[in-house]
Amino acid sequence: MASDLHRRIESSIRTAKQWESDKGLLAEIRASIPIRELVPELVYETEAQWRLYLNKTAEGEGKEDAVGEGDGINFRTSCFEKDDADWEGDDLFLKRLTRYFKQEVMKWCNQPPCSNPNCKGNEDGKQMESKGVRGPETEAEKVGQAGRVEVYNCKLCGTETTFPRFNSPRALFQSRRGRCGEFANLFGTYCRALGFDTRYILDFTDHVWVEVWSARQQRWLHADSCEGLIDRPNMYEQGWGKKLNYALGATHDSVADVTKRYTRKFYSDEFQARRREYAPDENASDRIFRQMSDALRRMNNIGKGRLEEIEKRGKAEAKFFGMVQSSGVWDVDYKEGRISGSLAWKASRRELGDSKTKVEGEEGKDSEQEETQTFFVESFFPSSRHNDLKIIVQPPMPSNVPSPAPKTHPECIVVSGVPSAVTLTNGISAVIVDEASGCILQSAAFSNLSAVGSFLDTVPYGRIVAICRVRDDKPDGSETDTSLDDSTTKILGRLGGFDVEAAATSSKNYILFVGQLNFHPKWATSLETSDSMQSIKVSIQLNISSPLKARLRSEINTVPVVVSTRLPETIMPLQTQLAASHFQKRAAFNAYMKNGDSQNSTVIGYTTRPDAPVYLIDNQSFPFRKSDGQTHNPIAGEASWVTYHYLPDPLVPDDDNITEEKVASSNNTNVPKFDIPIADGYFAGLLGNQLLVKNTASTPTLVDTASALANNRLVALYFSAQWCGPCRGFTPLLVEFYNVLKEVAPSHGLELIFVSSDQDEGQFQQYYGKMPFAALPFSNRSSAQQAKSIFGVRGIPSLVVVDALSGRIVVSPDESRREVHQACQRGEEAIETLFRGWLEKVPPESASMLEILALSCQEVETKTSEAKETVAANTKSQQYLAKMKEQDRKKKPPTPVDPSARVKGIFSQLVAKGMEPNAAAVEAIKQATVEQKKPSMSTKLEEGTIQGTCENCAVEIKNNTIDMMVEKICQLNAGDKTKIGMILSTAKKYVANVRKDPSNPRFRNFRLSNKVFDRITSNPGSIELLTKLGFVVFHSDIDFVASIPLSVDLTLMGDVFDKLLTKYSS
């Protein structure tokens, strides 16, 4: 039983080790993968810029087009899918690689084709008849590590053909035929060749696949190359109907039981019965995996960093497994059956899945765009705060690099250098700017003009409005079907200079506009065009005689798209930043901003979390995005990203400020607000229905067992007696331990129960008088004896710590007594640390149950908090963002248009164009009458007081070359070229490490606060420079991470660094 489990684990480890052993094969595989064609959106433009800088050309590009537009490249569009938009970076690369492998690399083989080249049989081998199986005989079969060789006979020509089931990745790379075993083996090698941290997954019900570690998402991603799918763990149990039992994951240096990822029935009797075929119980199973993991670590001499990473991943995975198993159901409805393999082969394995087809029309529902889209955080105050506000509106930048995902084009509307448009593939982007400060207040995208009108109806008068309409699906000259009601027409008519009728009927691809709501200033301008290279620019002089005060607003569970640098060492050393509180970080940031030097003039705020530095943010950091944190009170020190950015005072709640008192108050109230669902029945059966509990007067009172143990995470049974010398020595330590914990964790803590081995009631009373905790009544001798027997207590003193939810042992008597003794010697902090360590040892299902309760409680509190914040917002920021009803009544009505004056004006224009006077008079009356009926033309808007200029011009193509970028960063660092050289040389070392061993994931990702990488992070503009040079920066649950993408051309990247260092090296 256990030996079979051992055998399968060892076999999986051998497979994973093969992926590491043949470095030459890994290099061959990497060279064979068409990376640029698979993920052009990740690499094409960057590498084209590199080639331009290096005066090189790529295959399929001409010298005169080194930047390139994709001509001559065979993009693998068959590997593109609509949901690619949900994936980023290396994760997207994995998704495309999985489909590419299924489509172009490996061929499924039910039976091999006839080996006779003259046979007119079918290529798929349908005419082949199985004749049995033999062992490897030929040299090729032995070198290819064929575990067995299937023998077939051709019914047409009688030729014998063999199908060796190779286990060698090199043999598979040459044959490229097989079933799920061969698919997973070679695909795992492909993943490792590219540098993916990959583990081999063996399903004991006869299927295999791989999992790949996502540095971006900090989790393992399921990847099945037979199906060409990733991240579908429900596919086997819910889709194929598999009766799973074990799924193990193996790498060359670790092994884990990952069954819980692929089932939601793990704790069902039926599922557990299937697992008992391989291990007598779960404890035995866990022990085998631990033993195998320990042996692997000793054998491979794993470094400390890798060992810590494996442990961290294991803990996070166990926590996740416990959470998903507690629900018992799959969250996603997946009904498709197996794709790979013949129908008969799938049916024989009972993997056809549900045969129901999708309802017609259902498939397209998810692709329908919402009528309105906005950024996660809309308001943003650009750093260039002066009286000259510049707004550019332009069509989306064209690109010939294909992508199935709708492209975002924030550059369609640029406010003070900040790309700020939310864009739809075919829709209308609108950005609202504060006319008093130049702050971006709101940014949204709409599918039609009616939605724009409804939105503008909520905007206060006087706001500056920028609009970009894109109709890429409408060729120039095509008809439109837009119709506007009178209400929408009237609202849009409040935009002076915006031609509502033209916008509703225009067949042009783009409509560009900048103006002011309820005014018609001279600088308001509008442009209809189908030329993607046309734009409008507006420069507005703001009135800053009484500027709005700017304050920091906190955005919880929010991160910027990128950071600029960290707080300088001179303000707060890095190690101090990692340990500082939110209040201390705020004080340090304020001190930095008061310096008034050129470096902080571009800073608009900062982002941080506990144990992370203070990362500064600038105009490049917009838009913000939601982080994955799920904490309720980050100010109290809980792990969550918080971004603080300057906004005008009306947009910042009055109580949005960090003080020492607020932090202290948050810490004091940081107590769980849900009840622990302890195992009442179990403890009543174990200890009886009542326990002795001491009140404030230290007088023992009989209390129900459930009440005595209520809201405790752990229960410790203390077996002791007065006559025992070691007991008398240990009891004072245990009393100290208990008293400290009651202060640290008065709720959700630990309750101790004294189980006496005294000789009589008198001894018991005398001894128990020295204890503050609960006790089993001395008269209940049967329960005392039962507890000793259940927990195997053979001597005293003995301390057994159990989980309050399940009754399972958390800490054995041998460990607990020694740990308590050591903790008490080291002091209160050590006692608290020991208690937290015990909590981490509770069964995963118990930990998950409490986490679900905490999240549920948090959700209620969050909704309550949000409701309160909404009320507060309505009294301040909401009043500033939204038009109040009183505004319509107080606003001076626009001046009515004089019909006769309008007729004269039109008449003069027509005559000037050469029309005969009588005809011009008739036409003028006609046009004036039509205009009079339109709400948008029945009134004349005032010009307003804001001055500015406008121009229609060609789109400015920023020639942001590598040299220009480096010079920009040099200026940010006071022209110090030695700093640039240090940044480049440090980054180059990381690139060089990857180039030496591109298949090793160890050198790919690094925290920005890493001691070595901080040489880069601590310099202004360094992160922006590295992203230009091919690095990718993203946030994780612990820090911002810099990554060398798996898709990047390392040779080109290294050549760029080499060339730069010839100029900037010291």
mmCIF file of C-alpha atoms in Angstrom, residues 516-650:
data_model
loop_
_atom_site.group_PDB
_atom_site.id
_atom_site.type_symbol
_atom_site.label_atom_id
_atom_site.label_comp_id
_atom_site.label_asym_id
_atom_site.label_seq_id
_atom_site.Cartn_x
_atom_site.Cartn_y
_atom_site.Cartn_z
ATOM 1 C CA GLN A 516 -16.239 73.534 -20.800
ATOM 2 C CA LEU A 517 -19.594 72.421 -19.485
ATOM 3 C CA ASN A 518 -22.268 75.132 -19.766
ATOM 4 C CA PHE A 519 -19.824 77.584 -21.356
ATOM 5 C CA HIS A 520 -18.480 78.190 -24.855
ATOM 6 C CA PRO A 521 -14.941 79.539 -24.437
ATOM 7 C CA LYS A 522 -12.941 80.552 -27.484
ATOM 8 C CA TRP A 523 -10.475 77.721 -26.907
ATOM 9 C CA ALA A 524 -13.191 75.033 -27.107
ATOM 10 C CA THR A 525 -12.533 72.916 -30.183
ATOM 11 C CA SER A 526 -13.947 69.886 -31.957
ATOM 12 C CA LEU A 527 -12.639 67.744 -34.802
ATOM 13 C CA GLU A 528 -14.259 65.005 -36.898
ATOM 14 C CA THR A 529 -11.756 62.907 -38.804
ATOM 15 C CA SER A 530 -10.886 59.463 -40.077
ATOM 16 C CA ASP A 531 -7.188 60.302 -40.054
ATOM 17 C CA SER A 532 -5.581 58.543 -37.086
ATOM 18 C CA MET A 533 -2.695 61.028 -37.191
ATOM 19 C CA GLN A 534 -4.839 64.118 -36.430
ATOM 20 C CA SER A 535 -5.160 65.532 -32.903
ATOM 21 C CA ILE A 536 -6.255 68.618 -31.006
ATOM 22 C CA LYS A 537 -4.256 70.469 -28.361
ATOM 23 C CA VAL A 538 -5.640 72.935 -25.839
ATOM 24 C CA SER A 539 -3.646 75.108 -23.467
ATOM 25 C CA ILE A 540 -5.695 76.680 -20.659
ATOM 26 C CA GLN A 541 -4.640 79.331 -18.159
ATOM 27 C CA LEU A 542 -6.034 78.389 -14.775
ATOM 28 C CA ASN A 543 -6.811 80.931 -12.093
ATOM 29 C CA ILE A 544 -4.385 80.065 -9.300
ATOM 30 C CA SER A 545 -4.758 83.271 -7.311
ATOM 31 C CA SER A 546 -6.597 81.193 -4.681
ATOM 32 C CA PRO A 547 -5.400 77.609 -5.311
ATOM 33 C CA LEU A 548 -7.095 74.665 -3.667
ATOM 34 C CA LYS A 549 -5.160 73.093 -0.810
ATOM 35 C CA ALA A 550 -3.886 69.606 -1.645
ATOM 36 C CA ARG A 551 -3.902 66.781 0.916
ATOM 37 C CA LEU A 552 -3.012 63.096 0.881
ATOM 38 C CA ARG A 553 -5.907 60.728 0.346
ATOM 39 C CA SER A 554 -5.560 57.049 1.296
ATOM 40 C CA GLU A 555 -6.679 54.297 -1.082
ATOM 41 C CA ILE A 556 -6.774 50.982 0.801
ATOM 42 C CA ASN A 557 -6.002 47.735 -1.046
ATOM 43 C CA THR A 558 -4.756 49.842 -3.951
ATOM 44 C CA VAL A 559 -1.450 49.933 -5.814
ATOM 45 C CA PRO A 560 -0.083 52.131 -8.607
ATOM 46 C CA VAL A 561 0.620 50.568 -11.977
ATOM 47 C CA VAL A 562 4.312 51.270 -11.350
ATOM 48 C CA VAL A 563 6.459 52.991 -8.721
ATOM 49 C CA SER A 564 9.167 55.592 -9.293
ATOM 50 C CA THR A 565 11.702 54.981 -6.518
ATOM 51 C CA ARG A 566 11.732 54.562 -2.768
ATOM 52 C CA LEU A 567 12.063 57.165 -0.018
ATOM 53 C CA PRO A 568 15.724 58.252 0.084
ATOM 54 C CA GLU A 569 18.126 56.752 2.597
ATOM 55 C CA THR A 570 18.867 60.215 3.955
ATOM 56 C CA ILE A 571 15.224 60.613 4.994
ATOM 57 C CA MET A 572 14.691 57.087 6.359
ATOM 58 C CA PRO A 573 17.086 54.122 5.928
ATOM 59 C CA LEU A 574 15.720 51.113 4.080
ATOM 60 C CA GLN A 575 15.776 48.791 7.086
ATOM 61 C CA THR A 576 13.909 51.391 9.134
ATOM 62 C CA GLN A 577 11.298 51.728 6.393
ATOM 63 C CA LEU A 578 10.695 47.971 6.463
ATOM 64 C CA ALA A 579 9.970 48.068 10.194
ATOM 65 C CA ALA A 580 8.213 51.458 10.429
ATOM 66 C CA SER A 581 4.525 52.002 11.169
ATOM 67 C CA HIS A 582 2.181 53.838 8.801
ATOM 68 C CA PHE A 583 2.420 56.922 11.017
ATOM 69 C CA GLN A 584 6.230 56.888 10.951
ATOM 70 C CA LYS A 585 6.233 56.445 7.183
ATOM 71 C CA ARG A 586 3.826 59.354 6.766
ATOM 72 C CA ALA A 587 6.047 61.597 8.912
ATOM 73 C CA ALA A 588 9.105 60.627 6.853
ATOM 74 C CA PHE A 589 7.274 61.303 3.581
ATOM 75 C CA ASN A 590 6.122 64.710 4.787
ATOM 76 C CA ALA A 591 9.709 65.552 5.739
ATOM 77 C CA TYR A 592 10.871 64.528 2.275
ATOM 78 C CA MET A 593 8.273 66.694 0.520
ATOM 79 C CA LYS A 594 9.247 69.741 2.609
ATOM 80 C CA ASN A 595 12.787 69.608 1.249
ATOM 81 C CA GLY A 596 11.593 71.262 -1.950
ATOM 82 C CA ASP A 597 14.374 69.942 -4.185
ATOM 83 C CA SER A 598 13.940 69.098 -7.864
ATOM 84 C CA GLN A 599 13.564 65.371 -7.252
ATOM 85 C CA ASN A 600 10.367 65.565 -5.228
ATOM 86 C CA SER A 601 8.677 68.046 -7.570
ATOM 87 C CA THR A 602 7.420 65.105 -9.652
ATOM 88 C CA VAL A 603 6.189 63.068 -6.673
ATOM 89 C CA ILE A 604 2.421 62.891 -6.199
ATOM 90 C CA GLY A 605 2.312 60.417 -3.285
ATOM 91 C CA TYR A 606 3.529 57.044 -2.101
ATOM 92 C CA THR A 607 2.464 53.452 -1.623
ATOM 93 C CA THR A 608 3.441 51.009 1.119
ATOM 94 C CA ARG A 609 2.420 48.098 3.317
ATOM 95 C CA PRO A 610 3.785 46.550 6.512
ATOM 96 C CA ASP A 611 7.312 45.144 5.977
ATOM 97 C CA ALA A 612 7.701 47.079 2.698
ATOM 98 C CA PRO A 613 9.532 50.332 1.907
ATOM 99 C CA VAL A 614 7.905 53.677 1.154
ATOM 100 C CA TYR A 615 7.665 53.645 -2.640
ATOM 101 C CA LEU A 616 7.235 57.068 -4.236
ATOM 102 C CA ILE A 617 4.808 57.519 -7.131
ATOM 103 C CA ASP A 618 4.590 60.059 -9.953
ATOM 104 C CA ASN A 619 2.607 60.738 -13.136
ATOM 105 C CA GLN A 620 3.653 57.361 -14.588
ATOM 106 C CA SER A 621 1.874 55.581 -11.705
ATOM 107 C CA PHE A 622 -1.639 56.262 -13.003
ATOM 108 C CA PRO A 623 -4.016 54.460 -13.235
ATOM 109 C CA PHE A 624 -4.168 52.709 -9.874
ATOM 110 C CA ARG A 625 -5.370 49.144 -9.565
ATOM 111 C CA LYS A 626 -6.867 46.997 -6.847
ATOM 112 C CA SER A 627 -4.413 44.817 -4.962
ATOM 113 C CA ASP A 628 -5.215 41.285 -3.852
ATOM 114 C CA GLY A 629 -5.189 42.112 -0.138
ATOM 115 C CA GLN A 630 -8.295 41.273 1.841
ATOM 116 C CA THR A 631 -7.608 43.048 5.117
ATOM 117 C CA HIS A 632 -9.944 45.384 6.913
ATOM 118 C CA ASN A 633 -7.602 47.630 8.880
ATOM 119 C CA PRO A 634 -4.157 48.153 7.345
ATOM 120 C CA ILE A 635 -3.471 51.175 9.548
ATOM 121 C CA ALA A 636 -3.432 48.795 12.505
ATOM 122 C CA GLY A 637 -0.529 46.953 10.947
ATOM 123 C CA GLU A 638 -2.337 44.273 8.979
ATOM 124 C CA ALA A 639 -0.855 43.246 5.646
ATOM 125 C CA SER A 640 -2.345 45.394 2.916
ATOM 126 C CA TRP A 641 -1.138 47.815 0.271
ATOM 127 C CA VAL A 642 -2.242 51.411 0.824
ATOM 128 C CA THR A 643 -1.606 54.169 -1.712
ATOM 129 C CA TYR A 644 -1.567 57.799 -0.593
ATOM 130 C CA HIS A 645 -1.841 60.503 -3.275
ATOM 131 C CA TYR A 646 -2.388 64.237 -3.293
ATOM 132 C CA LEU A 647 -5.844 65.506 -4.245
ATOM 133 C CA PRO A 648 -7.599 68.861 -3.786
ATOM 134 C CA ASP A 649 -8.910 69.191 -0.246
ATOM 135 C CA PRO A 650 -12.608 68.830 -1.201
#
